[in-house]
Short mmCIF file of C-alpha atoms and ligand atoms in Angstrom, two decimals:
data_model
loop_
_atom_site.label_atom_id
_atom_site.label_comp_id
_atom_site.label_asym_id
_atom_site.label_seq_id
_atom_site.Cartn_x
_atom_site.Cartn_y
_atom_site.Cartn_z
CA UNK M 1194 -14.09 -31.47 -22.98
CA UNK M 1195 -15.22 -29.63 -19.65
CA UNK M 1196 -14.45 -30.21 -16.24
CA UNK M 1197 -15.82 -33.13 -14.40
CA UNK M 1198 -18.31 -31.14 -12.43
CA UNK M 1199 -19.52 -34.14 -10.19
CA UNK M 1200 -16.43 -34.66 -8.64
CA UNK M 1201 -15.96 -31.00 -7.10
CA UNK M 1202 -19.71 -30.51 -6.63
CA UNK M 1203 -19.44 -30.16 -2.99
CA UNK M 1204 -17.57 -26.47 -3.78
CA UNK M 1205 -19.90 -25.16 -6.58
CA UNK M 1206 -23.49 -23.71 -6.77
CA UNK M 1207 -25.95 -24.67 -9.37
CA UNK M 1208 -24.77 -21.49 -11.40
CA UNK M 1209 -21.38 -22.72 -11.45
CA UNK M 1210 -22.32 -26.16 -12.81
CA UNK M 1211 -24.42 -24.66 -15.50
CA UNK M 1212 -21.72 -22.39 -16.60
CA UNK M 1213 -19.13 -25.22 -16.98
CA UNK M 1214 -21.48 -26.76 -19.39
CA UNK M 1215 -21.93 -23.65 -21.45
CA UNK M 1216 -18.00 -22.73 -21.23
CA UNK M 1217 -17.49 -26.69 -22.50
CA UNK M 1218 -19.73 -26.03 -25.35
CA UNK M 1219 -18.06 -22.68 -25.90
CA UNK M 1220 -14.71 -24.15 -26.12
CA UNK M 1221 -15.82 -27.17 -28.36
CA UNK M 1222 -17.06 -24.79 -30.75
CA UNK M 1223 -14.63 -21.90 -30.86
CA UNK M 1224 -11.27 -23.16 -29.35
CA UNK M 1225 -10.90 -26.63 -29.97
CA UNK M 1226 -10.95 -26.54 -33.89
CA UNK M 1227 -8.25 -23.54 -34.03
CA UNK M 1228 -4.88 -24.86 -35.43
CA UNK M 1229 -1.89 -24.67 -33.69
CA UNK M 1230 0.35 -21.71 -34.22
CA UNK M 1231 3.79 -22.76 -36.35
CA UNK M 1232 6.02 -20.65 -34.46
CA UNK M 1233 6.41 -17.82 -31.93
CA UNK M 1234 5.33 -15.14 -34.49
CA UNK M 1235 2.20 -17.02 -35.21
CA UNK M 1236 1.71 -17.70 -31.41
CA UNK M 1237 1.69 -13.64 -31.08
CA UNK M 1238 -0.99 -13.17 -33.84
CA UNK M 1239 -2.96 -16.11 -32.31
CA UNK M 1240 -2.91 -14.70 -28.73
CA UNK M 1241 -4.38 -11.07 -30.00
CA UNK M 1242 -7.19 -13.42 -32.03
CA UNK M 1243 -7.90 -15.39 -29.15
CA UNK M 1244 -8.28 -12.45 -26.87
CA UNK M 1245 -10.97 -11.03 -29.22
CA UNK M 1246 -12.71 -14.19 -29.65
CA UNK M 1247 -12.54 -15.00 -25.60
CA UNK M 1248 -13.68 -11.45 -25.01
CA UNK M 1249 -16.71 -11.41 -27.30
CA UNK M 1250 -17.83 -14.78 -26.13
CA UNK M 1251 -17.63 -13.54 -22.49
CA UNK M 1252 -15.14 -15.60 -21.01
CA UNK M 1253 -13.59 -12.71 -19.00
CA UNK M 1254 -16.73 -11.94 -16.97
CA UNK M 1255 -15.60 -13.91 -13.98
CA UNK M 1256 -12.29 -11.84 -13.68
CA UNK M 1257 -14.49 -8.17 -13.92
CA UNK M 1258 -16.78 -9.22 -11.07
CA UNK M 1259 -14.24 -12.00 -9.40
CA UNK M 1260 -15.75 -15.15 -9.08
CA UNK M 1261 -12.47 -17.55 -8.46
CA UNK M 1262 -14.61 -21.05 -8.65
CA UNK M 1263 -15.97 -19.63 -12.19
CA UNK M 1264 -12.14 -18.46 -13.10
CA UNK M 1265 -11.01 -22.08 -12.48
CA UNK M 1266 -13.90 -23.31 -14.59
CA UNK M 1267 -12.86 -21.29 -17.25
CA UNK M 1268 -8.90 -22.16 -17.03
CA UNK M 1269 -9.65 -25.70 -16.70
CA UNK M 1270 -11.87 -25.77 -19.82
CA UNK M 1271 -9.28 -23.55 -21.84
CA UNK M 1272 -6.29 -25.41 -20.77
CA UNK M 1273 -7.73 -28.87 -21.86
CA UNK M 1274 -8.51 -27.66 -25.42
CA UNK M 1275 -5.58 -24.90 -25.99
CA UNK M 1276 -2.85 -24.14 -23.40
CA UNK M 1277 -2.21 -20.66 -25.11
CA UNK M 1278 -5.98 -19.62 -24.82
CA UNK M 1279 -5.46 -20.38 -21.28
CA UNK M 1280 -2.31 -18.39 -20.99
CA UNK M 1281 -4.32 -15.31 -22.66
CA UNK M 1282 -6.97 -15.67 -20.14
CA UNK M 1283 -4.50 -16.18 -17.25
CA UNK M 1284 -2.43 -12.77 -18.10
CA UNK M 1285 -5.88 -10.78 -18.59
CA UNK M 1286 -6.71 -11.91 -14.89
CA UNK M 1287 -3.09 -11.29 -13.60
CA UNK M 1288 -3.13 -7.64 -14.79
CA UNK M 1289 -6.72 -6.91 -14.04
CA UNK M 1290 -6.91 -8.18 -10.47
CA UNK M 1291 -4.28 -5.43 -9.16
CA UNK M 1292 -6.66 -2.79 -10.70
CA UNK M 1293 -9.66 -4.39 -8.77
CA UNK M 1294 -8.10 -4.56 -5.48
CA UNK M 1295 -6.34 -1.31 -5.51
CA UNK M 1296 -8.45 2.02 -4.59
CA UNK M 1297 -7.99 3.68 -7.74
CA UNK M 1298 -11.43 4.13 -9.46
CA UNK M 1299 -10.35 6.13 -12.43
CA UNK M 1300 -7.26 3.51 -13.34
CA UNK M 1301 -9.79 0.53 -12.82
CA UNK M 1302 -12.58 1.90 -14.88
CA UNK M 1303 -10.30 2.75 -17.56
CA UNK M 1304 -8.65 -0.59 -17.85
CA UNK M 1305 -10.74 -3.35 -16.37
CA UNK M 1306 -13.68 -3.07 -18.98
CA UNK M 1307 -11.47 -3.07 -21.94
CA UNK M 1308 -9.56 -5.84 -20.63
CA UNK M 1309 -12.45 -7.93 -19.87
CA UNK M 1310 -14.26 -7.22 -23.15
CA UNK M 1311 -11.15 -8.45 -24.81
CA UNK M 1312 -10.59 -5.04 -26.28
CA UNK M 1313 -6.97 -4.42 -24.39
CA UNK M 1314 -4.51 -6.82 -23.43
CA UNK M 1315 -2.77 -6.53 -20.14
CA UNK M 1316 0.69 -7.68 -18.76
CA UNK M 1317 1.95 -8.16 -15.34
CA UNK M 1318 5.86 -7.25 -15.00
CA UNK M 1319 7.43 -8.17 -11.71
CA UNK M 1320 10.21 -10.57 -12.64
CA UNK M 1321 13.61 -8.89 -13.61
CA UNK M 1322 16.81 -10.56 -14.49
CA UNK M 1323 17.92 -10.57 -10.75
CA UNK M 1324 14.66 -10.58 -9.18
CA UNK M 1325 12.98 -13.93 -9.96
CA UNK M 1326 11.53 -16.07 -6.70
CA UNK M 1327 12.84 -13.17 -4.45
CA UNK M 1328 10.79 -10.47 -5.67
CA UNK M 1329 11.82 -8.17 -2.96
CA UNK M 1330 14.95 -7.81 -5.13
CA UNK M 1331 13.54 -5.66 -7.76
CA UNK M 1332 15.79 -3.15 -9.05
CA UNK M 1333 13.74 -1.18 -11.37
CA UNK M 1334 13.24 2.48 -9.85
CA UNK M 1335 10.37 4.92 -9.93
CA UNK M 1336 11.60 8.20 -9.18
CA UNK M 1337 9.18 11.05 -8.35
CA UNK M 1338 9.46 14.01 -10.33
CA UNK M 1339 6.66 16.69 -9.94
CA UNK M 1340 3.56 15.31 -11.28
CA UNK M 1341 5.45 12.26 -12.44
CA UNK M 1342 7.30 8.84 -11.91
CA UNK M 1343 10.46 8.34 -14.02
CA UNK M 1344 10.74 4.43 -14.54
CA UNK M 1345 14.49 3.21 -15.40
CA UNK M 1346 14.94 -0.69 -15.23
CA UNK M 1347 14.43 -4.00 -16.94
CA UNK M 1348 11.87 -6.97 -16.86
CA UNK M 1349 12.18 -10.24 -18.25
CA UNK M 1350 9.80 -13.24 -18.73
CA UNK M 1351 7.11 -10.93 -19.21
CA UNK M 1352 3.95 -12.73 -20.60
CA UNK M 1353 2.22 -10.35 -23.69
CA UNK M 1354 5.53 -8.32 -23.76
CA UNK M 1355 5.56 -6.44 -27.04
CA UNK M 1356 1.27 -7.54 -27.36
CA UNK M 1357 0.21 -5.81 -24.28
CA UNK M 1358 -1.75 -2.76 -24.36
CA UNK M 1359 -0.88 -2.04 -20.75
CA UNK M 1360 1.36 -3.14 -18.07
CA UNK M 1361 0.97 -3.63 -14.16
CA UNK M 1362 4.63 -2.97 -13.45
CA UNK M 1363 6.40 -3.38 -9.86
CA UNK M 1364 9.18 -0.40 -9.18
CA UNK M 1365 10.97 0.72 -6.34
CA UNK M 1366 10.05 4.26 -4.95
CA UNK M 1367 12.67 3.78 -1.99
CA UNK M 1368 15.23 1.48 -2.83
CA UNK M 1369 16.60 1.83 0.81
CA UNK M 1370 13.39 0.47 2.08
CA UNK M 1371 13.75 -3.01 0.20
CA UNK M 1372 10.68 -5.08 -0.46
CA UNK M 1373 8.93 -2.41 1.64
CA UNK M 1374 9.81 0.19 -0.81
CA UNK M 1375 8.03 -1.37 -3.91
CA UNK M 1376 5.27 0.35 -5.61
CA UNK M 1377 2.95 -0.64 -8.38
CA UNK M 1378 2.07 1.42 -11.37
CA UNK M 1379 -0.09 1.01 -14.75
CA UNK M 1380 2.01 1.91 -17.73
CA UNK M 1381 0.15 1.98 -21.19
CA UNK M 1382 1.97 0.67 -23.75
CA UNK M 1383 2.49 3.37 -26.02
CA UNK M 1384 4.43 5.50 -23.02
CA UNK M 1385 7.50 7.07 -24.51
CA UNK M 1386 10.51 5.15 -22.59
CA UNK M 1387 8.80 2.02 -22.16
CA UNK M 1388 10.68 -0.34 -24.97
CA UNK M 1389 9.91 -3.79 -25.96
CA UNK M 1390 13.28 -5.69 -25.78
CA UNK M 1391 12.51 -8.95 -27.78
CA UNK M 1392 10.62 -12.15 -27.48
CA UNK M 1393 11.99 -15.23 -25.37
CA UNK M 1394 10.62 -18.11 -27.40
CA UNK M 1395 9.25 -21.29 -25.38
CA UNK M 1396 9.00 -24.66 -26.69
CA UNK M 1397 5.14 -24.34 -26.39
CA UNK M 1398 3.33 -21.25 -27.71
CA UNK M 1399 3.17 -18.42 -25.14
CA UNK M 1400 4.08 -14.82 -25.95
CA UNK M 1401 6.97 -13.89 -23.60
CA UNK M 1402 9.50 -11.59 -23.66
CA UNK M 1403 11.78 -8.61 -22.05
CA UNK M 1404 10.83 -4.86 -21.73
CA UNK M 1405 12.71 -2.03 -20.29
CA UNK M 1406 12.18 1.53 -19.00
CA UNK M 1407 14.54 4.28 -20.11
CA UNK M 1408 13.41 7.40 -18.25
CA UNK M 1409 9.99 6.33 -19.02
CA UNK M 1410 7.59 9.05 -17.47
CA UNK M 1411 4.41 7.99 -16.02
CA UNK M 1412 1.79 10.21 -14.41
CA UNK M 1413 1.71 10.03 -10.86
CA UNK M 1414 -1.96 9.28 -10.59
CA UNK M 1415 -0.91 5.88 -12.58
CA UNK M 1416 0.23 4.58 -9.17
CA UNK M 1417 -1.68 1.60 -7.84
CA UNK M 1418 -2.37 1.51 -4.18
CA UNK M 1419 0.11 3.69 -1.73
CA UNK M 1420 3.73 3.94 -2.10
CA UNK M 1421 5.59 0.99 -0.44
CA UNK M 1422 2.47 -1.30 -0.67
CA UNK M 1423 3.31 -2.62 -4.23
CA UNK M 1424 4.52 -5.99 -2.86
CA UNK M 1425 1.74 -6.59 -0.80
CA UNK M 1426 -0.48 -5.87 -3.85
CA UNK M 1427 1.36 -8.10 -6.29
CA UNK M 1428 1.32 -10.99 -3.53
CA UNK M 1429 -2.34 -10.33 -2.84
CA UNK M 1430 -2.85 -10.49 -6.55
CA UNK M 1431 -1.04 -13.91 -6.54
CA UNK M 1432 -2.99 -15.26 -3.37
CA UNK M 1433 -6.29 -15.19 -5.55
CA UNK M 1434 -4.58 -16.47 -9.00
CA UNK M 1435 -2.38 -19.59 -7.66
CA UNK M 1436 -5.92 -21.63 -7.15
CA UNK M 1437 -6.33 -20.96 -11.17
CA UNK M 1438 -2.94 -22.07 -12.18
CA UNK M 1439 -3.96 -25.26 -10.43
CA UNK M 1440 -7.14 -25.29 -12.29
CA UNK M 1441 -5.06 -24.96 -15.46
CA UNK M 1442 -2.92 -27.74 -14.34
CA UNK M 1443 -6.03 -30.14 -14.05
CA UNK M 1444 -7.44 -29.08 -17.34
CA UNK M 1445 -4.28 -30.27 -19.22
CA UNK M 1446 -4.12 -33.34 -16.91
CA UNK M 1447 -7.86 -34.09 -17.63
CA UNK M 1448 -7.13 -33.97 -21.38
CA UNK M 1449 -4.07 -36.17 -21.21
CA UNK M 1450 -5.88 -38.74 -19.13
CA UNK M 1451 -8.76 -38.83 -21.69
CA UNK M 1452 -6.21 -39.31 -24.50
CA UNK M 1453 -4.52 -42.09 -22.41
CA UNK M 1454 -7.74 -43.88 -21.77
CA UNK M 1455 -8.86 -43.70 -25.46
CA UNK M 1456 -5.57 -45.09 -26.72
CA UNK M 1457 -5.31 -47.82 -24.06
CA UNK M 1458 -8.63 -49.01 -25.14
CA UNK M 1459 -8.04 -48.95 -28.84
CA UNK M 1460 -4.33 -49.77 -29.11
CA UNK M 1461 -3.69 -53.60 -29.04
CA UNK M 1462 -0.44 -55.30 -28.67
CA UNK M 1463 0.49 -58.76 -27.55
CA UNK M 1464 -3.01 -59.79 -29.16
CA UNK M 1465 -5.20 -57.23 -26.31
CA UNK M 1466 -5.97 -53.53 -26.00
CA UNK M 1467 -3.30 -51.78 -23.53
CA UNK M 1468 -6.11 -51.44 -21.25
CA UNK M 1469 -5.96 -55.22 -20.24
CA UNK M 1470 -2.54 -54.85 -18.80
CA UNK M 1471 -1.98 -54.35 -15.22
CA UNK M 1472 0.74 -52.03 -15.52
CA UNK M 1473 -1.14 -49.76 -17.70
CA UNK M 1474 -4.44 -49.97 -15.56
CA UNK M 1475 -1.99 -49.07 -12.63
CA UNK M 1476 -0.90 -45.83 -14.42
CA UNK M 1477 -4.31 -44.87 -15.32
CA UNK M 1478 -5.45 -45.47 -11.81
CA UNK M 1479 -2.96 -43.15 -10.23
CA UNK M 1480 -3.37 -40.54 -13.04
CA UNK M 1481 -7.29 -40.28 -12.15
CA UNK M 1482 -6.81 -40.49 -8.38
CA UNK M 1483 -3.98 -37.46 -8.53
CA UNK M 1484 -6.29 -35.49 -10.82
CA UNK M 1485 -9.28 -35.88 -8.21
CA UNK M 1486 -7.17 -34.64 -5.33
CA UNK M 1487 -5.55 -31.88 -7.34
CA UNK M 1488 -9.14 -30.83 -8.33
CA UNK M 1489 -10.55 -31.03 -4.61
CA UNK M 1490 -7.43 -28.64 -3.52
CA UNK M 1491 -8.11 -26.19 -6.33
CA UNK M 1492 -11.85 -25.80 -5.95
CA UNK M 1493 -11.33 -25.83 -2.10
CA UNK M 1494 -8.91 -22.58 -2.51
CA UNK M 1495 -11.45 -20.95 -4.92
CA UNK M 1496 -14.68 -21.90 -3.03
CA UNK M 1497 -12.59 -19.79 0.26
CA UNK M 1498 -11.86 -16.92 -1.89
CA UNK M 1499 -15.71 -16.54 -3.25
CA UNK M 1500 -16.71 -16.87 0.57
CA UNK M 1501 -14.59 -13.68 1.23
CA UNK M 1502 -11.82 -15.07 3.27
CA UNK M 1503 -9.23 -12.15 3.45
CA UNK M 1504 -6.51 -14.29 2.76
CA UNK M 1505 -6.33 -17.86 0.98
CA UNK M 1506 -2.51 -18.09 1.13
CA UNK M 1507 -2.29 -21.58 2.36
CA UNK M 1508 -5.17 -23.05 0.47
CA UNK M 1509 -4.12 -21.31 -3.09
CA UNK M 1510 -0.35 -22.44 -2.50
CA UNK M 1511 -1.40 -25.82 -1.70
CA UNK M 1512 -3.86 -25.90 -4.80
CA UNK M 1513 -0.98 -24.50 -7.33
CA UNK M 1514 1.92 -26.97 -5.88
CA UNK M 1515 0.08 -29.90 -5.78
CA UNK M 1516 -2.23 -29.66 -8.84
CA UNK M 1517 0.74 -28.48 -11.18
CA UNK M 1518 3.08 -31.31 -9.77
CA UNK M 1519 0.66 -33.67 -10.33
CA UNK M 1520 -0.22 -32.57 -13.56
CA UNK M 1521 3.24 -32.96 -14.72
CA UNK M 1522 3.31 -36.75 -13.70
CA UNK M 1523 -0.30 -37.19 -15.33
CA UNK M 1524 0.80 -35.71 -18.66
CA UNK M 1525 4.17 -37.57 -18.70
CA UNK M 1526 2.20 -40.93 -17.94
CA UNK M 1527 -0.10 -40.00 -20.73
CA UNK M 1528 2.87 -39.92 -23.11
CA UNK M 1529 4.15 -43.11 -21.74
CA UNK M 1530 0.76 -44.83 -22.62
CA UNK M 1531 0.78 -43.44 -26.15
CA UNK M 1532 4.07 -44.67 -27.02
CA UNK M 1533 6.04 -43.24 -29.90
CA UNK M 1534 2.39 -41.00 -30.83
CA UNK M 1535 2.91 -39.37 -27.68
CA UNK M 1536 6.11 -37.64 -28.84
CA UNK M 1537 5.07 -36.59 -32.01
CA UNK M 1538 4.83 -32.74 -32.13
CA UNK M 1539 1.54 -33.08 -34.01
CA UNK M 1540 -0.26 -35.00 -31.02
CA UNK M 1541 -2.35 -32.98 -28.46
CA UNK M 1542 -0.57 -34.89 -25.46
CA UNK M 1543 2.84 -33.72 -26.73
CA UNK M 1544 1.62 -30.27 -26.79
CA UNK M 1545 0.48 -30.51 -23.38
CA UNK M 1546 3.86 -32.00 -22.51
CA UNK M 1547 5.45 -28.99 -23.46
CA UNK M 1548 3.15 -26.65 -22.01
CA UNK M 1549 2.67 -28.10 -18.50
CA UNK M 1550 6.21 -27.69 -17.53
CA UNK M 1551 5.82 -23.70 -17.17
CA UNK M 1552 3.01 -24.12 -14.48
CA UNK M 1553 5.60 -25.28 -11.61
CA UNK M 1554 7.66 -22.22 -12.35
CA UNK M 1555 5.40 -19.30 -12.88
CA UNK M 1556 3.73 -17.38 -10.38
CA UNK M 1557 6.00 -18.61 -7.77
CA UNK M 1558 7.91 -22.15 -8.32
CA UNK M 1559 6.57 -25.15 -6.17
CA UNK M 1560 9.60 -24.65 -3.99
CA UNK M 1561 8.15 -21.07 -3.03
CA UNK M 1562 4.57 -22.54 -2.55
CA UNK M 1563 6.21 -25.09 -0.01
CA UNK M 1564 8.12 -22.47 1.95
CA UNK M 1565 4.84 -20.29 1.91
CA UNK M 1566 2.64 -23.28 2.96
CA UNK M 1567 5.62 -24.17 6.01
CA UNK M 1568 5.47 -20.41 7.01
CA UNK M 1569 1.60 -20.40 7.24
CA UNK M 1570 1.86 -23.88 9.24
CA UNK M 1571 4.39 -22.13 11.35
CA UNK M 1572 2.24 -19.14 12.44
CA UNK M 1573 -0.44 -21.65 13.44
CA UNK M 1574 -2.69 -22.01 10.30
CA UNK M 1575 -4.78 -25.22 10.08
CA UNK M 1576 -3.84 -27.24 6.77
C1 FAD D 2866 5.87 -19.27 -19.13
C2 FAD D 2866 6.65 -18.19 -18.08
C3 FAD D 2866 5.55 -17.06 -18.02
C4 FAD D 2866 5.75 -16.02 -17.27
N1 FAD D 2866 5.06 -14.84 -16.90
C5 FAD D 2866 5.49 -13.92 -16.27
C6 FAD D 2866 4.81 -12.72 -16.20
O1 FAD D 2866 3.82 -12.46 -16.92
N2 FAD D 2866 5.29 -11.87 -15.24
C7 FAD D 2866 6.34 -11.91 -14.43
O2 FAD D 2866 6.67 -11.08 -13.68
N3 FAD D 2866 6.87 -13.37 -14.42
C8 FAD D 2866 6.60 -14.20 -15.21
N4 FAD D 2866 7.27 -15.31 -15.26
C9 FAD D 2866 8.35 -15.47 -14.29
C10 FAD D 2866 8.08 -16.37 -13.31
O3 FAD D 2866 7.34 -15.72 -12.41
C11 FAD D 2866 9.69 -16.66 -12.65
O4 FAD D 2866 10.33 -17.35 -13.87
C12 FAD D 2866 9.62 -17.25 -11.44
O5 FAD D 2866 9.08 -16.61 -10.34
C13 FAD D 2866 10.82 -17.97 -10.82
O6 FAD D 2866 11.82 -16.69 -11.17
P1 FAD D 2866 13.37 -17.32 -11.86
O7 FAD D 2866 12.91 -18.07 -13.17
O8 FAD D 2866 14.02 -16.22 -11.65
O9 FAD D 2866 13.99 -18.65 -10.83
P2 FAD D 2866 14.72 -18.62 -9.53
O10 FAD D 2866 13.89 -17.66 -8.68
O11 FAD D 2866 16.24 -18.35 -10.08
O12 FAD D 2866 14.65 -20.05 -9.01
C14 FAD D 2866 15.44 -20.94 -9.70
C15 FAD D 2866 15.35 -22.39 -8.76
O13 FAD D 2866 15.77 -21.80 -7.54
C16 FAD D 2866 14.66 -22.28 -6.78
N5 FAD D 2866 14.74 -21.28 -5.35
C17 FAD D 2866 14.78 -20.08 -5.38
N6 FAD D 2866 14.73 -19.46 -4.47
C18 FAD D 2866 14.49 -20.75 -3.34
C19 FAD D 2866 14.44 -20.60 -2.01
N7 FAD D 2866 14.40 -19.62 -1.19
N8 FAD D 2866 14.32 -22.05 -1.36
C20 FAD D 2866 14.36 -23.05 -2.28
N9 FAD D 2866 14.42 -23.12 -3.88
C21 FAD D 2866 14.44 -21.49 -4.11
C22 FAD D 2866 13.50 -22.19 -7.38
O14 FAD D 2866 12.36 -22.97 -6.91
C23 FAD D 2866 13.71 -22.60 -8.95
O15 FAD D 2866 13.72 -23.98 -8.78
C24 FAD D 2866 6.86 -16.17 -16.13
C25 FAD D 2866 7.76 -17.42 -16.28
C26 FAD D 2866 7.36 -18.24 -17.02
C27 FAD D 2866 8.22 -19.81 -17.50
#
């Protein structure tokens, strides 16, 4: 299934509407029929397969030449078909955007075309055991040593850990300066001293794990942006991508609503279809309304970014917070309408239930989005 273009038409061009239709067709043909991976090892193999498949079909084009509405359409479509395929798209974007934003043409030309063709898998390594929401607490260091930096430290909860071909890594070049001492580096996966420490297995298929840097020597020209500007680059990346997390949430919610509607029409209890009970109708109405509101916030933020707004901090934080929270409720209501069938591991709604939860946590939790929104309001931003 594809996004409901009509509902957000005010934010889209003709080209976007045509793209949405084409992506829906590609998802139906290539992604929907793929079997669900049985375990984490299978999910890791499937992620690499999906990378090639999506790259060959041109899904990542909207990352290389940033078109945020197109990225949202892609994530909405993929998330409805396969949350794992959406995660593959998300991390390609997360690892490519810092390269696009920073002024380092050599690194950009080395990695972005490979990433957007699906030939190189990226990773984005910010989180550490003691630095989650508080990214300023990053303790990994990058000590200058002649023409190199020497990285030492540990990263956790890294998507594509152990699978990626390159990582965008945040480390401190000046620990005394705190968050203003952070810098950003591109580290190819085969660099000696970059170690995969093992998988962290989620309840939904998503390759995740720990990596460590043990005296890992990186050429000085692998730094992205100026020393001390790493956190700003990371936050500018998240600014642009948070609306796409909201889009993924909308894709999952739309699929859950479609499954719930279908079930409510066909399942009969007490001599009539579930859809004729007003308590079920109330759930369906609320689910559809929340989804419509979420999509408006998502495409509003993406359209503002496409229009060249320097920062879309407020819009993208609102889109991510509202859409991911709404999607959680919509998917939960879908499970309820499905009854026992909704908690069978083989049912798409159960898969969505396990997948949607992480969206309220990664790329900044809902609480952090609310702090960001309030911070913007207090600075005088108009909602
Ligand atoms: C599926 C998944 C994929 C991920 N992929 C990546 C990745 O590729 N790269 C990467 O770098 N990271 C990744 N992460 C990590 C993710 O970004 C962090 O989990 C997230 O930022 C939260 O950090 P934390 O888990 O340490 O929670 P904590 O920061 O410890 O937060 C725990 C709770 O406290 C709340 N809290 C924290 N501070 C405040 C505050 N000031 N006010 C109010 N409440 C607060 C939080 O909202 C949360 O509810 C991923 C996480 C998941 C689940």
